[in-house]
């Protein structure tokens, strides 16, 4: 009898062991579809992939239109009755705002990829040493760019230069000056190793780092802890180096923005551009810049849903002040930037396809003149209202960023976003020279941009070339900011430019009708609030900026 | 005497029937005090030798034992009455069964008949309101949806809180659907829910959230029995929240635009506008025409339908001593209340059990389900609610109009989605099982069982150009995906029973290995030239839309994951003198998803029960037939499967990124997550004290339990400060305690010849509390994730709205930068945690509202209590049954209000919830003025409300035809019935469904529905 029991137990044991005990690997993880950082980033191919992963972050970061544009002299909120605290600088702008929360997270996400790249640069086996140095330069230049955006938005922020491998809960905020020290160190390191050109369009090159460093010095020069004239001089040196580099101003402004021109984006005025493509495998969600700075033309029945005039993203619109800055008779940039006529896209309400539906004359027409026309005429003093349904305004529609073959200008555009362009380098150089009292050199740089912007040919009224008439003899900081608005509308990060020059409050109150009415902007708004989730999730105290 | 005994032996024959006259086979007939026994045969007949004066004992599971003294007769016919169910009920426990009276742990059970009568489409819904301590809510309002089941409180903060489902002894996981959703309720023999640690510890690392054991029907001995049940009914939408009709909306929109201009001026210190906004600024030309003509569109009516529901279930069972067989077929067809919604389910179960001889037994079965789900459009429902009633659904010539008015090109006519947006999921799930049993010696048995669980799923999505998704401007798109799941469980279990004197042992020991593998592939394309659905994704072409040529695209993907678990377990039950019961259990689990060194966990438990009524001093108390005290404790783990803890989570995996350098591909890889190699088991320690009572021979039975369970090292995603780059890391964080009481009572209130009234009632109260978040002794709250020590795991931490600023309060409002018509927020200003009841100590209004000092805990989505009551009446051949369920104390955000109180109202763009809102002339204190309430954060809080509800789950009225009337046509039993499923709900909640308050309005929200059915049940 007993041996039967023993047999029974042995039997069970044997079966149990046969499926588990013998195969020690039964509990090993099998992951044929995935790889880990440790087994991939140390190979040249993996490391290259990691460095490439830095670039998609730019697509999101460069697209924070509400933070870059709203509440400035040339942009305001979309709708007639909008109450947008970012534009108005009211009490409601606080640490819970989604824009400043996501912007902060995205920048630190991007910084971690740069940090991770720099870590694996020390571990990778078999990478060509020259290429390796170049990649290190790319990561450092990008990291510096992100810290620059952080410092200008939030002030002193935690400086992290190592990849995140374990959670940290006790961040503290260093002085803003320390962040600048880190930025300048990274850019200086990058400039030492970066090549002048690259076959890979959109990669960081020497010019990118130099242009950025010029701007960083220029920005720091104004600050209480900055280097003053020494920083202005360094900005000039850097900007001069860029201008002496492989870049040149294009002869025709419009051609850099017109998608009907072949290869319009491939030109050597562009120093750095966020890349997009028509290949859905690399384009991600695509570029949505085409939706910026539009009004909702679809409420006009003969236009309807139109691919030509686009769909607004409601982030921001240009103020009347912007339109007033253009000398529409002489400056070619106005027509390159805006549509002043909108044509019927479908035959309805008495319009045939191609008929003029809305017209924006350069100078106001009289009611009598307007009454004779079948189409809507909108005078420059009417840009804040509209005769159409909805709370949209009707102003000359932006055409600078339009896409071809993106139906109804939906998301998923293909054109690149220019981040640094040589024209801006000229204006940085001019601003730094002006600040140091080198007005002559400043004027020379400034007029180079003015001359290029002029319409071709002679002014029939004077017989003088437009390019000559556009040039000026005197220069102020406000002139430079006005010129930046005309030249870099929709490109520059306007809020930072005004903040740098100390003109944010004065110019916004002067030219942004909504912010002026609200009249609540004060100096505490020169820093955005630290996101509440960064404060809430941190275990130690993370100081909030004063006033929030 | 002994002489007499010898020669007086005589043969006794007879038959055994139940009280309805049906023959009973398998009844044990025993001569008391001897070893002579007999078993009744197919016809209920027996034959046994017994001497006059001796006593025959008839016993049969489920029936009251009967003793008869043998006289001179040679024939004895016996009627056995169905016994006190609660005393004889056998319940299923892990790796075995047990008489309910011998349980030491807490188990609640549902009979198959109750499940079938619930008319629920799946077993989870059938359990709702019928089991204490089991909280069941729907995950989505769409047909074919799963339910969320939480047993004894939310035991994790953001880890898996769903129980382990075990079908016929095999743990099943979520493949396409929840593990038991594919089992036809009609095929379920019983459901047993294991709740306390002593019951669940046999499932070790997967037992912490409770275990739901589903036993499907198998063959039964006896003549072939055929049962057919069919019902048909219509599905009807109800409890629709009020939306504005045409004229109401026109008035609202005008009011909105004017109020907005006023607000803008008020807040911007500009002069107030004196003229009102003209209609042509508010409405498009099409709408102006419609308003002038008084023609409005009720979009909701355009998508609503009365769906049809049809069910057929047929099962055949029978067998003899050696062979048992079972065949069951089911067909379910359900149309939802939104047009084109439809789910179909075909199920088949075939099983065979064969006893070879005293030593060997084997069997095989296969459960298969083919499911075809057409959830309909994910957009039509949302669009129907969003669209302004002033738009047009047709053009002047009567053809359908895609864009319903000028200026609205995102929200499109939902009728187009009904025909152009087609979603389909089809899958086959097969659950075969083979087993063998060896009875080695008396009391010692070995069982080996192998059960694969295989699912093949195909998903198809087609979106035509004219759908909301493609907006009329993007080419038709489709995707075709395949998901394959291959899982298996291999169990080897040894059991041993032994009785020595007054001591009884039974021992279970075994091993188990579980394997879960999933792989998928998918293709997505755009640019389909015609409506080929997802069946011809190779034919994409460039599409010209509005003069633009759009190139077609194709993208492909695939993936794989695998998880394995190895387990060893043992259980010892010891009973002394049928009074004192002890159970000890241990399980060791190894799981592949943890890093080496952290893979193994051990889970012990112990329990004691005392059958007080067996004590001599209780023998005289005859009204008390059973009283048992149970005590148990143990440690169990949380399942690291099917929740949000996935394979490879401890590996530093990488994820693909997309970019290009010019036209060159520059896709790369970046770290996908923050790997946590120290990740380990979530462990729960539980104590349970229970009391079981049966009074008046089972007329009233009661089960009362108190439990206290604490989960440590909770698995979850810990949100990180944003500087960490990753939003969160999966980690063992914090501890949560659940304690509560559960009460189940069943009573036969009236029992007479013709009339019976019985009641089943259950009540559950649970207290849920976070003990710590960052380790014992650390009192830090996690404000960012709204987690607070001493409070439930899910709370709403926000400002508290205490009304609407009135005109008379304008000056006071201005201090806060507010104006009349906006919500008034309670200004408490306390730097500590505010619990929603300001006291003098923490109430210091400072004239400003600030997230740090003015947010409070204003509610929780966790119910304070819930319960159900079922009343059954039987009068002669009529039966009537009503089930009521209630869930109280929940506070949740209403998706309906998010959309139609708050949703994109910048242009009064959506139709709106019909409500009494504040205007300068209507001083409502409930709803703010939409144009004035510009602070979205505060507006968001107004969308939270009490979501408690009470519902009638089921009402059934049945009539069983007289036996004689049907016997002549060869039918044993014929019952016809009418049934109302979920017919009424009572709630103050504003939204479609308090059972699914915050479900996404895209793909998830739907009408709340009820079904009215007519059915027939036939037994042959």
PDB file of N, CA, C and O in Angstrom, chain A residues 88-115:
ATOM      1  N   UNK A  88      -3.999  89.099 -22.236  1.00  0.00           N
ATOM      2  CA  UNK A  88      -4.424  90.250 -21.431  1.00  0.00           C
ATOM      3  C   UNK A  88      -3.562  90.455 -20.199  1.00  0.00           C
ATOM      4  O   UNK A  88      -3.593  91.513 -19.598  1.00  0.00           O
ATOM      5  N   UNK A  89      -2.801  89.451 -19.803  1.00  0.00           N
ATOM      6  CA  UNK A  89      -2.004  89.517 -18.569  1.00  0.00           C
ATOM      7  C   UNK A  89      -2.891  89.820 -17.377  1.00  0.00           C
ATOM      8  O   UNK A  89      -2.675  90.784 -16.650  1.00  0.00           O
ATOM      9  N   UNK A  90      -3.921  89.000 -17.184  1.00  0.00           N
ATOM     10  CA  UNK A  90      -4.777  89.195 -16.021  1.00  0.00           C
ATOM     11  C   UNK A  90      -4.424  88.189 -14.947  1.00  0.00           C
ATOM     12  O   UNK A  90      -3.623  87.269 -15.161  1.00  0.00           O
ATOM     13  N   UNK A  91      -5.061  88.364 -13.797  1.00  0.00           N
ATOM     14  CA  UNK A  91      -4.873  87.495 -12.641  1.00  0.00           C
ATOM     15  C   UNK A  91      -5.095  86.021 -12.969  1.00  0.00           C
ATOM     16  O   UNK A  91      -4.553  85.137 -12.319  1.00  0.00           O
ATOM     17  N   UNK A  92      -5.960  85.799 -13.967  1.00  0.00           N
ATOM     18  CA  UNK A  92      -6.311  84.417 -14.283  1.00  0.00           C
ATOM     19  C   UNK A  92      -5.131  83.628 -14.849  1.00  0.00           C
ATOM     20  O   UNK A  92      -5.170  82.396 -14.906  1.00  0.00           O
ATOM     21  N   UNK A  93      -4.084  84.339 -15.286  1.00  0.00           N
ATOM     22  CA  UNK A  93      -2.899  83.639 -15.798  1.00  0.00           C
ATOM     23  C   UNK A  93      -2.130  83.116 -14.593  1.00  0.00           C
ATOM     24  O   UNK A  93      -1.442  83.869 -13.912  1.00  0.00           O
ATOM     25  N   UNK A  94      -2.289  81.834 -14.312  1.00  0.00           N
ATOM     26  CA  UNK A  94      -1.617  81.288 -13.133  1.00  0.00           C
ATOM     27  C   UNK A  94      -0.930  79.965 -13.451  1.00  0.00           C
ATOM     28  O   UNK A  94      -0.874  79.529 -14.605  1.00  0.00           O
ATOM     29  N   UNK A  95      -0.431  79.347 -12.416  1.00  0.00           N
ATOM     30  CA  UNK A  95       0.423  78.161 -12.568  1.00  0.00           C
ATOM     31  C   UNK A  95      -0.312  76.940 -13.100  1.00  0.00           C
ATOM     32  O   UNK A  95       0.312  75.928 -13.380  1.00  0.00           O
ATOM     33  N   UNK A  96      -1.646  77.020 -13.207  1.00  0.00           N
ATOM     34  CA  UNK A  96      -2.393  75.866 -13.710  1.00  0.00           C
ATOM     35  C   UNK A  96      -2.521  75.889 -15.229  1.00  0.00           C
ATOM     36  O   UNK A  96      -3.043  74.955 -15.814  1.00  0.00           O
ATOM     37  N   UNK A  97      -2.053  76.955 -15.868  1.00  0.00           N
ATOM     38  CA  UNK A  97      -2.219  77.080 -17.323  1.00  0.00           C
ATOM     39  C   UNK A  97      -1.591  75.895 -18.064  1.00  0.00           C
ATOM     40  O   UNK A  97      -0.445  75.515 -17.802  1.00  0.00           O
ATOM     41  N   UNK A  98      -2.360  75.331 -18.975  1.00  0.00           N
ATOM     42  CA  UNK A  98      -1.898  74.153 -19.705  1.00  0.00           C
ATOM     43  C   UNK A  98      -0.704  74.447 -20.595  1.00  0.00           C
ATOM     44  O   UNK A  98       0.209  73.632 -20.730  1.00  0.00           O
ATOM     45  N   UNK A  99      -0.675  75.621 -21.211  1.00  0.00           N
ATOM     46  CA  UNK A  99       0.407  75.957 -22.131  1.00  0.00           C
ATOM     47  C   UNK A  99       1.760  75.974 -21.427  1.00  0.00           C
ATOM     48  O   UNK A  99       2.709  75.307 -21.855  1.00  0.00           O
ATOM     49  N   UNK A 100       1.825  76.699 -20.319  1.00  0.00           N
ATOM     50  CA  UNK A 100       3.129  76.785 -19.637  1.00  0.00           C
ATOM     51  C   UNK A 100       3.495  75.441 -19.001  1.00  0.00           C
ATOM     52  O   UNK A 100       4.676  75.139 -18.831  1.00  0.00           O
ATOM     53  N   UNK A 101       2.485  74.628 -18.679  1.00  0.00           N
ATOM     54  CA  UNK A 101       2.744  73.310 -18.094  1.00  0.00           C
ATOM     55  C   UNK A 101       3.356  72.372 -19.130  1.00  0.00           C
ATOM     56  O   UNK A 101       4.384  71.729 -18.890  1.00  0.00           O
ATOM     57  N   UNK A 102       2.736  72.323 -20.285  1.00  0.00           N
ATOM     58  CA  UNK A 102       3.221  71.405 -21.316  1.00  0.00           C
ATOM     59  C   UNK A 102       4.561  71.861 -21.895  1.00  0.00           C
ATOM     60  O   UNK A 102       5.412  71.041 -22.228  1.00  0.00           O
ATOM     61  N   UNK A 103       4.717  73.164 -22.014  1.00  0.00           N
ATOM     62  CA  UNK A 103       5.961  73.708 -22.570  1.00  0.00           C
ATOM     63  C   UNK A 103       7.153  73.293 -21.696  1.00  0.00           C
ATOM     64  O   UNK A 103       8.176  72.831 -22.177  1.00  0.00           O
ATOM     65  N   UNK A 104       6.971  73.426 -20.414  1.00  0.00           N
ATOM     66  CA  UNK A 104       8.002  73.062 -19.436  1.00  0.00           C
ATOM     67  C   UNK A 104       8.347  71.572 -19.564  1.00  0.00           C
ATOM     68  O   UNK A 104       9.511  71.189 -19.668  1.00  0.00           O
ATOM     69  N   UNK A 105       7.309  70.735 -19.581  1.00  0.00           N
ATOM     70  CA  UNK A 105       7.528  69.280 -19.685  1.00  0.00           C
ATOM     71  C   UNK A 105       8.237  68.923 -20.982  1.00  0.00           C
ATOM     72  O   UNK A 105       9.143  68.092 -21.000  1.00  0.00           O
ATOM     73  N   UNK A 106       7.796  69.524 -22.067  1.00  0.00           N
ATOM     74  CA  UNK A 106       8.394  69.187 -23.362  1.00  0.00           C
ATOM     75  C   UNK A 106       9.860  69.583 -23.419  1.00  0.00           C
ATOM     76  O   UNK A 106      10.682  68.868 -23.981  1.00  0.00           O
ATOM     77  N   UNK A 107      10.176  70.730 -22.860  1.00  0.00           N
ATOM     78  CA  UNK A 107      11.573  71.154 -22.886  1.00  0.00           C
ATOM     79  C   UNK A 107      12.444  70.205 -22.074  1.00  0.00           C
ATOM     80  O   UNK A 107      13.529  69.818 -22.513  1.00  0.00           O
ATOM     81  N   UNK A 108      11.956  69.798 -20.908  1.00  0.00           N
ATOM     82  CA  UNK A 108      12.761  68.871 -20.117  1.00  0.00           C
ATOM     83  C   UNK A 108      12.824  67.487 -20.764  1.00  0.00           C
ATOM     84  O   UNK A 108      13.816  66.777 -20.640  1.00  0.00           O
ATOM     85  N   UNK A 109      11.767  67.112 -21.446  1.00  0.00           N
ATOM     86  CA  UNK A 109      11.811  65.843 -22.182  1.00  0.00           C
ATOM     87  C   UNK A 109      12.918  65.897 -23.233  1.00  0.00           C
ATOM     88  O   UNK A 109      13.735  64.984 -23.363  1.00  0.00           O
ATOM     89  N   UNK A 110      12.945  67.008 -23.963  1.00  0.00           N
ATOM     90  CA  UNK A 110      13.953  67.172 -25.017  1.00  0.00           C
ATOM     91  C   UNK A 110      15.358  67.229 -24.428  1.00  0.00           C
ATOM     92  O   UNK A 110      16.315  66.677 -24.983  1.00  0.00           O
ATOM     93  N   UNK A 111      15.474  67.895 -23.271  1.00  0.00           N
ATOM     94  CA  UNK A 111      16.794  67.986 -22.617  1.00  0.00           C
ATOM     95  C   UNK A 111      17.283  66.593 -22.234  1.00  0.00           C
ATOM     96  O   UNK A 111      18.459  66.266 -22.376  1.00  0.00           O
ATOM     97  N   UNK A 112      16.359  65.747 -21.787  1.00  0.00           N
ATOM     98  CA  UNK A 112      16.777  64.394 -21.402  1.00  0.00           C
ATOM     99  C   UNK A 112      17.294  63.593 -22.594  1.00  0.00           C
ATOM    100  O   UNK A 112      18.229  62.807 -22.457  1.00  0.00           O
ATOM    101  N   UNK A 113      16.694  63.795 -23.750  1.00  0.00           N
ATOM    102  CA  UNK A 113      17.196  63.074 -24.929  1.00  0.00           C
ATOM    103  C   UNK A 113      18.603  63.581 -25.263  1.00  0.00           C
ATOM    104  O   UNK A 113      19.496  62.802 -25.603  1.00  0.00           O
ATOM    105  N   UNK A 114      18.801  64.886 -25.141  1.00  0.00           N
ATOM    106  CA  UNK A 114      20.152  65.429 -25.385  1.00  0.00           C
ATOM    107  C   UNK A 114      21.129  64.861 -24.363  1.00  0.00           C
ATOM    108  O   UNK A 114      22.237  64.422 -24.708  1.00  0.00           O
ATOM    109  N   UNK A 115      20.712  64.852 -23.090  1.00  0.00           N
ATOM    110  CA  UNK A 115      21.584  64.305 -22.047  1.00  0.00           C
ATOM    111  C   UNK A 115      21.884  62.826 -22.284  1.00  0.00           C
ATOM    112  O   UNK A 115      23.015  62.367 -22.078  1.00  0.00           O
TER     113      UNK A 115
END
